Coordinates of C-alpha atoms and ligand atoms in Angstrom, one line a residue:
M1 CA 266.5 223.6 178.4
T2 CA 264.0 222.1 180.7
L3 CA 264.9 219.4 183.2
Q4 CA 262.8 217.0 181.1
E5 CA 264.9 217.6 178.0
R6 CA 268.3 217.5 179.9
D7 CA 267.2 214.1 181.5
K8 CA 267.1 212.5 178.1
K9 CA 270.9 213.0 177.4
H10 CA 272.5 210.7 180.0
L11 CA 269.9 209.1 182.2
W12 CA 268.6 205.5 182.1
H13 CA 265.4 205.1 184.2
P14 CA 264.2 201.8 185.8
L15 CA 261.1 199.9 184.5
K16 CA 261.0 202.0 181.3
Q17 CA 261.1 201.3 177.6
H18 CA 262.9 204.5 176.6
K19 CA 262.1 204.1 172.9
T20 CA 258.3 204.3 173.3
H21 CA 258.3 206.3 176.6
P22 CA 261.2 208.8 176.3
E23 CA 259.7 211.4 178.7
S24 CA 260.1 211.6 182.5
L25 CA 258.3 214.3 184.4
A26 CA 260.7 216.5 186.4
I27 CA 259.6 216.9 190.0
V28 CA 261.2 219.9 191.8
K29 CA 259.5 219.8 195.2
A30 CA 257.6 217.4 197.5
K31 CA 255.8 218.3 200.7
G32 CA 253.2 216.4 202.6
C33 CA 251.1 214.6 200.0
I34 CA 251.9 217.0 197.1
L35 CA 254.4 216.6 194.3
T36 CA 255.3 219.7 192.3
D37 CA 256.7 219.5 188.8
E38 CA 259.0 221.9 187.0
N39 CA 256.1 223.8 185.4
G40 CA 254.5 224.4 188.8
N41 CA 251.8 221.7 188.4
E42 CA 250.8 219.9 191.6
Y43 CA 249.9 216.2 192.0
I44 CA 248.5 214.3 195.0
D45 CA 251.0 211.4 195.6
T46 CA 248.4 208.6 196.1
I47 CA 250.9 205.8 196.3
S48 CA 253.3 207.5 198.7
S49 CA 256.1 207.4 196.1
W50 CA 256.2 203.6 196.0
Y51 CA 254.9 203.1 199.5
T52 CA 257.7 204.9 201.2
C53 CA 256.8 208.4 202.5
M54 CA 253.8 207.4 204.6
F55 CA 254.3 210.4 206.9
G56 CA 254.3 212.9 204.1
H57 CA 257.2 214.1 202.0
C58 CA 259.9 216.2 203.7
N59 CA 258.3 215.5 207.1
D60 CA 259.6 218.2 209.5
F61 CA 260.0 215.8 212.5
I62 CA 262.0 213.2 210.5
T63 CA 264.2 215.8 208.7
S64 CA 265.0 217.7 211.9
K65 CA 266.1 214.6 213.6
V66 CA 268.3 213.7 210.6
Y67 CA 269.7 217.2 210.4
E68 CA 270.9 216.9 214.0
Q69 CA 272.4 213.5 213.4
M70 CA 274.2 214.7 210.2
Q71 CA 276.2 217.1 212.4
T72 CA 277.3 214.4 214.8
L73 CA 278.0 211.1 213.1
D74 CA 277.5 210.6 209.4
Q75 CA 278.9 207.1 208.6
V76 CA 281.1 204.5 210.2
M77 CA 281.8 200.9 209.3
F78 CA 279.3 198.6 210.9
S79 CA 281.5 195.5 210.9
D80 CA 283.8 196.6 213.8
F81 CA 281.9 199.6 215.2
T82 CA 278.5 200.2 216.6
H83 CA 276.5 203.4 217.4
K84 CA 273.5 204.8 219.2
P85 CA 271.1 205.2 216.2
A86 CA 271.5 201.5 215.2
I87 CA 271.2 200.3 218.8
E88 CA 268.1 202.4 219.4
L89 CA 266.6 201.2 216.1
S90 CA 267.1 197.6 217.1
E91 CA 265.4 198.3 220.4
N92 CA 262.5 200.1 218.8
L93 CA 262.0 197.4 216.2
I94 CA 262.1 194.5 218.6
K95 CA 259.4 196.3 220.7
I96 CA 257.0 196.4 217.7
L97 CA 257.9 193.3 215.6
P98 CA 256.2 190.0 216.3
N99 CA 257.6 188.8 219.6
N100 CA 259.6 185.8 218.3
Q101 CA 261.9 188.3 216.4
N102 CA 265.2 189.1 218.3
R103 CA 268.0 190.0 215.8
I104 CA 268.3 192.9 213.5
F105 CA 270.5 192.7 210.4
F106 CA 271.0 195.8 208.1
N107 CA 270.6 196.1 204.3
D108 CA 269.9 199.1 202.1
N109 CA 266.9 198.1 200.0
G110 CA 264.1 195.6 199.8
S111 CA 265.7 193.3 197.3
T112 CA 268.9 192.9 199.4
A113 CA 266.8 192.4 202.6
V114 CA 265.2 189.5 200.8
E115 CA 268.6 188.3 199.5
A116 CA 269.9 188.3 203.0
G117 CA 266.9 186.4 204.3
I118 CA 267.3 183.7 201.6
K119 CA 271.1 183.4 202.4
M120 CA 270.3 183.2 206.1
A121 CA 267.9 180.3 205.5
L122 CA 270.4 178.5 203.2
Q123 CA 273.3 179.0 205.6
Y124 CA 271.2 178.1 208.6
Y125 CA 270.8 174.6 207.2
F126 CA 274.4 174.5 205.9
N127 CA 275.7 175.3 209.3
L128 CA 273.6 172.5 210.8
G129 CA 275.2 170.1 208.2
E130 CA 272.1 169.8 206.0
K131 CA 272.1 170.7 202.3
R132 CA 268.8 172.3 201.4
S133 CA 268.4 174.1 198.1
T134 CA 264.8 174.7 197.3
F135 CA 262.5 177.6 198.2
I136 CA 258.7 177.7 198.1
A137 CA 257.0 180.9 197.0
F138 CA 253.6 182.1 195.9
E139 CA 252.5 182.5 192.3
N140 CA 252.6 186.1 191.2
G141 CA 254.7 187.2 194.3
F142 CA 257.2 190.0 194.0
H143 CA 260.3 190.1 196.1
G144 CA 262.8 192.3 194.3
D145 CA 265.2 192.4 191.4
T146 CA 268.5 190.9 192.6
F147 CA 269.1 187.2 191.6
G148 CA 267.8 185.5 194.7
A149 CA 264.9 187.9 195.0
M150 CA 264.1 187.6 191.3
S151 CA 264.2 183.8 191.6
V152 CA 261.5 183.7 194.2
S153 CA 259.4 186.3 192.5
G154 CA 256.6 184.8 190.5
L155 CA 255.9 187.8 188.4
S156 CA 258.4 186.9 185.8
V157 CA 257.0 188.5 182.7
Y158 CA 260.1 190.7 182.4
N159 CA 262.7 188.2 183.7
G160 CA 263.1 186.3 180.5
P161 CA 266.8 187.0 179.9
F162 CA 267.7 185.7 183.4
E163 CA 265.6 182.6 183.7
D164 CA 268.4 180.2 183.1
F165 CA 270.3 181.6 186.0
L166 CA 267.7 181.5 188.8
M167 CA 267.5 179.4 192.0
Q168 CA 265.4 176.3 192.5
V169 CA 261.9 177.5 193.4
E170 CA 258.6 175.7 193.6
R171 CA 255.3 177.7 193.5
I172 CA 252.1 177.3 195.4
S173 CA 248.7 179.0 194.9
V174 CA 247.7 182.0 197.0
P175 CA 245.1 181.0 199.6
N176 CA 241.6 182.4 198.7
G177 CA 239.6 180.8 201.4
E178 CA 238.5 177.9 199.2
N179 CA 241.6 176.2 197.9
H180 CA 243.1 175.1 201.2
Q181 CA 243.1 171.4 200.4
E182 CA 244.7 171.9 197.0
I183 CA 247.5 174.0 198.5
L184 CA 248.2 171.3 201.1
E185 CA 248.5 168.8 198.4
Q186 CA 250.9 171.0 196.5
L187 CA 253.0 171.5 199.6
K188 CA 253.1 167.7 200.4
K189 CA 254.3 167.0 196.9
I190 CA 257.0 169.7 197.0
V191 CA 258.4 168.5 200.3
S192 CA 258.4 164.9 199.1
E193 CA 260.5 165.7 196.1
N194 CA 262.8 168.5 197.3
N195 CA 265.0 169.6 200.2
V196 CA 263.2 172.7 201.1
A197 CA 265.0 175.5 203.0
G198 CA 262.4 178.1 203.2
F199 CA 259.0 179.5 202.2
I200 CA 258.9 183.2 201.3
Y201 CA 255.7 185.2 201.1
E202 CA 254.2 188.6 201.1
P203 CA 251.9 188.4 204.1
L204 CA 248.2 189.3 203.5
V205 CA 248.7 191.7 200.5
Q206 CA 250.6 190.9 197.3
G207 CA 251.8 194.4 196.2
A208 CA 253.2 194.2 192.7
A209 CA 250.6 191.6 191.7
G210 CA 248.0 194.4 192.0
M211 CA 247.3 194.7 195.8
K212 CA 245.8 191.2 195.9
I213 CA 244.6 190.5 199.4
H214 CA 244.6 186.8 200.5
D215 CA 243.0 184.7 203.2
T216 CA 244.7 184.9 206.6
E217 CA 243.5 181.5 207.8
G218 CA 244.8 179.8 204.6
L219 CA 248.1 181.6 205.0
N220 CA 248.3 180.5 208.7
E221 CA 247.7 176.8 207.6
I222 CA 250.6 177.1 205.2
L223 CA 252.9 178.6 207.8
K224 CA 251.9 175.8 210.3
F225 CA 252.7 173.2 207.6
C226 CA 256.2 174.8 207.1
K227 CA 256.9 174.8 210.9
N228 CA 255.9 171.1 211.1
H229 CA 258.3 170.3 208.2
N230 CA 261.2 172.4 209.6
I231 CA 260.9 174.8 206.7
L232 CA 262.0 178.4 207.6
T233 CA 259.4 181.0 206.8
I234 CA 260.4 184.4 205.5
A235 CA 257.8 187.2 205.6
D236 CA 258.5 189.8 203.0
E237 CA 257.0 192.9 204.7
V238 CA 258.9 195.3 202.5
M239 CA 255.6 196.7 201.2
T240 CA 253.2 195.8 204.1
G241 CA 255.3 197.0 207.0
F242 CA 254.7 199.9 209.3
G243 CA 251.0 200.4 209.7
K244 CA 249.8 200.2 206.1
T245 CA 247.6 197.2 206.7
G246 CA 246.0 198.7 209.8
R247 CA 248.4 197.0 212.2
N248 CA 252.2 197.6 212.5
F249 CA 252.9 194.5 210.4
A250 CA 250.7 192.3 208.2
S251 CA 252.1 189.4 210.2
D252 CA 250.2 190.7 213.2
F253 CA 247.0 189.4 211.6
I254 CA 248.4 185.9 211.3
E255 CA 248.7 183.5 214.3
T256 CA 251.8 181.7 213.1
K257 CA 254.8 184.0 213.1
P258 CA 257.6 184.0 210.5
D259 CA 261.2 183.1 211.4
I260 CA 262.6 185.9 209.2
I261 CA 261.1 189.3 208.3
C262 CA 262.2 191.7 205.5
L263 CA 261.5 195.4 205.9
S264 CA 262.3 198.5 203.8
K265 CA 260.1 201.0 201.9
A266 CA 258.3 202.9 204.7
L267 CA 261.1 202.2 207.2
T268 CA 262.7 205.7 206.9
G269 CA 259.5 207.5 205.9
G270 CA 260.9 207.8 202.4
L271 CA 263.8 210.0 203.4
V272 CA 266.8 207.7 202.7
P273 CA 267.3 204.1 201.7
L274 CA 267.5 201.5 204.5
A275 CA 266.3 197.9 204.9
I276 CA 266.3 195.3 207.7
T277 CA 266.3 191.5 207.8
S278 CA 265.2 190.4 211.3
C279 CA 265.2 186.9 212.6
T280 CA 264.7 184.7 215.7
E281 CA 267.4 184.0 218.2
K282 CA 267.3 180.4 217.1
I283 CA 268.5 181.3 213.6
Y284 CA 271.1 183.6 214.9
E285 CA 272.5 180.9 217.2
A286 CA 273.1 178.6 214.3
F287 CA 275.7 181.1 213.1
L288 CA 277.6 181.1 216.4
S289 CA 280.7 179.0 216.3
N290 CA 284.5 178.9 216.9
E291 CA 284.7 178.6 213.1
M292 CA 284.9 182.0 211.4
A293 CA 283.2 180.6 208.3
K294 CA 280.0 179.8 210.1
G295 CA 279.4 183.5 210.6
F296 CA 277.2 185.4 208.2
F297 CA 279.4 186.9 205.5
H298 CA 276.9 189.2 203.9
C299 CA 277.6 192.9 204.1
H300 CA 276.8 196.2 202.4
T301 CA 279.1 199.1 202.8
Y302 CA 276.4 201.4 204.2
S303 CA 275.1 198.8 206.6
G304 CA 273.5 200.5 209.6
N305 CA 274.2 204.0 208.3
P306 CA 273.6 206.3 211.3
I307 CA 271.6 208.9 209.3
A308 CA 269.3 206.2 207.9
C309 CA 268.9 204.7 211.3
T310 CA 268.0 208.1 212.8
A311 CA 265.3 208.5 210.1
A312 CA 263.9 205.1 210.9
N313 CA 263.8 205.9 214.7
A314 CA 261.9 209.1 214.0
T315 CA 259.5 207.2 211.7
I316 CA 258.7 204.5 214.3
Q317 CA 258.1 207.2 216.9
L318 CA 255.6 208.9 214.5
L319 CA 253.9 205.6 213.7
Q320 CA 253.1 205.2 217.4
T321 CA 251.5 208.6 217.9
D322 CA 247.7 208.7 218.5
E323 CA 247.4 211.1 215.6
I324 CA 248.8 208.7 213.0
Q325 CA 246.9 205.7 214.5
Q326 CA 243.7 207.7 214.3
N327 CA 244.5 208.7 210.7
I328 CA 245.0 205.1 209.7
K329 CA 241.5 204.3 211.0
L330 CA 239.9 207.3 209.3
I331 CA 241.5 206.4 205.9
S332 CA 240.3 202.9 206.3
A333 CA 236.8 204.0 207.1
S334 CA 236.7 206.2 204.0
H335 CA 238.0 203.3 201.9
Q336 CA 235.1 201.2 203.2
Q337 CA 232.6 203.8 202.1
F338 CA 234.2 204.3 198.7
K339 CA 234.4 200.5 198.2
D340 CA 230.7 200.1 198.9
K341 CA 229.9 202.8 196.4
I342 CA 232.3 201.9 193.6
S343 CA 231.7 198.2 193.7
K344 CA 228.3 198.8 192.1
H345 CA 229.8 200.5 189.1
P346 CA 229.4 198.4 185.9
K347 CA 233.1 198.8 184.9
V348 CA 234.3 197.6 188.3
K349 CA 234.9 193.9 188.7
T350 CA 235.9 193.9 192.4
A351 CA 237.1 196.4 195.0
R352 CA 239.0 195.7 198.2
F353 CA 240.9 197.4 200.9
Q354 CA 243.1 196.6 203.9
G355 CA 244.2 199.4 206.2
V356 CA 245.2 202.3 204.0
I357 CA 245.6 200.1 200.9
F358 CA 242.7 200.3 198.5
A359 CA 242.4 198.6 195.1
L360 CA 239.8 197.9 192.4
D361 CA 240.0 195.7 189.4
L362 CA 238.5 197.0 186.1
D363 CA 236.2 194.7 184.3
T364 CA 238.4 194.9 181.2
K365 CA 241.6 193.2 179.8
M366 CA 244.5 195.6 180.2
Q367 CA 248.2 195.1 179.6
R368 CA 250.6 195.8 182.5
Y369 CA 252.3 198.6 180.4
G370 CA 249.7 198.9 177.6
S371 CA 247.9 201.9 176.0
L372 CA 244.8 201.9 178.3
R373 CA 247.2 202.2 181.2
D374 CA 248.9 205.2 179.6
K375 CA 245.5 206.8 178.8
L376 CA 244.4 206.4 182.5
L377 CA 247.7 207.6 183.8
N378 CA 247.4 210.8 181.6
F379 CA 243.8 211.3 182.7
F380 CA 244.8 211.2 186.4
M381 CA 247.9 213.4 185.9
K382 CA 245.9 216.1 184.1
R383 CA 243.6 216.3 187.1
G384 CA 246.5 216.6 189.6
V385 CA 246.4 213.0 190.9
F386 CA 249.4 210.7 190.6
L387 CA 248.0 207.2 190.3
R388 CA 249.8 204.3 188.7
P389 CA 247.6 201.4 187.5
L390 CA 249.0 197.9 187.6
G391 CA 247.5 195.9 184.8
N392 CA 243.7 196.3 185.2
T393 CA 244.1 197.2 188.8
I394 CA 243.8 200.8 190.0
Y395 CA 245.1 201.1 193.6
I396 CA 246.1 203.7 196.1
Q397 CA 248.2 203.7 199.2
P398 CA 248.2 207.3 200.4
P399 CA 250.4 208.8 203.1
F400 CA 248.8 208.5 206.5
V401 CA 248.7 212.3 206.6
I402 CA 246.4 212.7 203.5
T403 CA 243.5 215.1 204.3
Q404 CA 239.9 214.1 203.8
E405 CA 239.6 216.7 201.1
Q406 CA 242.6 215.2 199.2
L407 CA 241.3 211.7 199.6
Q408 CA 237.8 212.6 198.3
K409 CA 239.4 214.2 195.3
V410 CA 241.3 211.0 194.6
Y411 CA 238.1 208.9 194.9
S412 CA 236.1 211.2 192.6
T413 CA 238.9 211.3 190.0
I414 CA 239.0 207.5 190.0
E415 CA 235.2 207.5 189.6
E416 CA 235.4 209.9 186.6
S417 CA 238.2 207.8 185.0
L418 CA 235.9 204.9 184.7
E419 CA 234.1 206.8 181.9
I420 CA 237.1 206.5 179.6
V421 CA 237.7 202.8 180.2
Ligands
PLP501 C1 259.4 196.8 196.6 C2 259.5 195.4 197.1 C3 260.7 194.7 197.1 C4 262.0 195.2 196.6 O1 262.4 196.4 197.3 P1 263.5 197.3 196.5 O2 263.8 198.3 197.6 O3 262.8 197.9 195.4 O4 264.6 196.5 196.1 C5 260.7 193.5 197.7 N1 259.5 192.9 198.2 C6 258.4 193.6 198.2 C7 257.2 192.9 198.7 C8 258.3 194.9 197.6 O5 257.1 195.5 197.5

């Protein structure tokens, strides 16, 4: 029996309607930018396995550091103990995060990083004796699948069964450079009618919405409004963090810095799960008290796992090398050329890029999980390119180590695919 056949007996995959889509492709190997399936077919991983392995799969530097760590200290409770990999990670992150950030809190995935950020904001006000219960978030944002994260997510097409159980959230439009006044009116109305604890946003690029890039000035105005109204700001950099936008963090493009930042995905270069919620010293101080209950009672068993922290330290070291910084610039320059070319195609509505993230919208109506999407996906896979359209958006976010040859193959495959649209 093939792996694909054995898979169907006991496994339940995420984001899948098993009745109409029973097959899952079995991958047996991944190295650099290449995935290999059980029949020996190879695919270029153009979305870095959900934006994680930006330094290539099974990166030798990261795996060797982790191998060493595995023989020294595997796991220890992070409630009463501490260790060097976590301490070093906090130091490494504080050096590269926006400089108002000073505290590092551990989680193990993007959703719980957001969940902890939401709870920090709520308890911050609770500890100060204020009851605040509302969050502000963007339309079409995505922040994860746990209840708090799901509540603030605006992409709720598939959240129907849970809608009655979500938190109080008010939505504002995404800044597009022209709707500034309208957003300010929305914000004023929201603060006059609610006790707002925080504003959560994906800075600069909305990932799951289809790599939608928004206006930095407009976002800055929103953040300034929040600061002036004592609303905590939470930057969900789970997707944008670690060099993908051309700078270490998307928040580096925006003048007003967030109070809380959520990180995951590329944090360990795709090797093992890990996430961080960082915050300012001011927030941390609101949890200091002689009362035990004012502390932050949110914990995951694997908090600060030494192996995951080691992978993250190696990743941050790689990110800062000249080679990687140079590659980011080269990929960006190639995206610019491809954008100029493909924008003229009659089937392309718009194209855009930011750092290594590139996206184009097809000039057609397409369902998020409909038949045209399946047709395109098959077209790409047959040509050895793993691409995963989101609605009518085709996007890529390749590993920083992708070669020019691989990148050009991805572009030309996208171009050919427009013929079947
Ligand atoms: C993926 C993602 C999340 C959720 O992370 P998980 O690790 O899948 O729970 C949250 N926010 C953003 C912006 C994401 O892209």
